[in-house]
Amino acid sequence: MNSSDEVRKAKKKVKSKKEFYQHLMAFVIVNFFLFALNMVTSPFTWWFHFPLLGWSVGLAFHYVEVFGVPGFDILSHEWEDRELDKELRRMKDEERLQKPKKLSGRTNTEELELKELRKNYDESELV
């Protein structure tokens, strides 16, 4: 991977982190406002937790998408990069094994003429 790809990837990662933090700030501000509105309009009937819970689920999914599962390496960008590299290596190995090799202009199916090896034994000595 060349440096321009790495810079592009790093910018994309920073942008996704920035978007998550913006999402988190909106979550905190809006839910604080909903809590205050709930306390002013009907302090004995709590309804603010319904939008809070729904939005919390969405925020949790956004977190996992950006940072991966906490405590595990699954679903993180680093895990995805490693898996992509492994898959590319596996595909290259399969391709290399399926292609017939050419040795000095000959294919593997051609027979080679080999010179007779010199015998280092006397056939009369064999049992």
PDB file of C-alpha atoms in Angstrom, residues 15-25 54-70 75-77:
ATOM      1  CA  LYS A  15     -13.852  11.463   9.500  1.00  0.00           C
ATOM      2  CA  SER A  16     -15.866   8.495  10.782  1.00  0.00           C
ATOM      3  CA  LYS A  17     -14.625   9.143  14.348  1.00  0.00           C
ATOM      4  CA  LYS A  18     -15.550  12.831  14.024  1.00  0.00           C
ATOM      5  CA  GLU A  19     -19.038  11.892  12.812  1.00  0.00           C
ATOM      6  CA  PHE A  20     -19.461   9.534  15.770  1.00  0.00           C
ATOM      7  CA  TYR A  21     -18.495  12.261  18.262  1.00  0.00           C
ATOM      8  CA  GLN A  22     -20.914  14.674  16.562  1.00  0.00           C
ATOM      9  CA  HIS A  23     -23.607  12.008  16.875  1.00  0.00           C
ATOM     10  CA  LEU A  24     -22.733  11.570  20.565  1.00  0.00           C
ATOM     11  CA  MET A  25     -22.949  15.321  21.229  1.00  0.00           C
ATOM     12  CA  GLY A  54     -34.097   3.856  21.045  1.00  0.00           C
ATOM     13  CA  TRP A  55     -31.407   6.377  20.219  1.00  0.00           C
ATOM     14  CA  SER A  56     -28.971   4.601  22.558  1.00  0.00           C
ATOM     15  CA  VAL A  57     -29.275   1.443  20.462  1.00  0.00           C
ATOM     16  CA  GLY A  58     -28.526   3.425  17.295  1.00  0.00           C
ATOM     17  CA  LEU A  59     -25.573   5.131  18.987  1.00  0.00           C
ATOM     18  CA  ALA A  60     -24.222   1.759  20.150  1.00  0.00           C
ATOM     19  CA  PHE A  61     -24.359   0.398  16.584  1.00  0.00           C
ATOM     20  CA  HIS A  62     -22.589   3.534  15.346  1.00  0.00           C
ATOM     21  CA  TYR A  63     -19.884   3.028  17.999  1.00  0.00           C
ATOM     22  CA  VAL A  64     -19.336  -0.602  16.944  1.00  0.00           C
ATOM     23  CA  GLU A  65     -19.151   0.458  13.302  1.00  0.00           C
ATOM     24  CA  VAL A  66     -16.471   3.075  14.039  1.00  0.00           C
ATOM     25  CA  PHE A  67     -14.426   1.485  16.854  1.00  0.00           C
ATOM     26  CA  GLY A  68     -15.343  -2.204  16.772  1.00  0.00           C
ATOM     27  CA  VAL A  69     -16.601  -4.356  19.620  1.00  0.00           C
ATOM     28  CA  PRO A  70     -14.914  -3.251  22.870  1.00  0.00           C
ATOM     29  CA  LEU A  75     -15.519  -5.893  13.468  1.00  0.00           C
ATOM     30  CA  SER A  76     -12.815  -3.252  13.931  1.00  0.00           C
ATOM     31  CA  HIS A  77     -11.147  -1.677  10.915  1.00  0.00           C
TER      32      HIS A  77
END
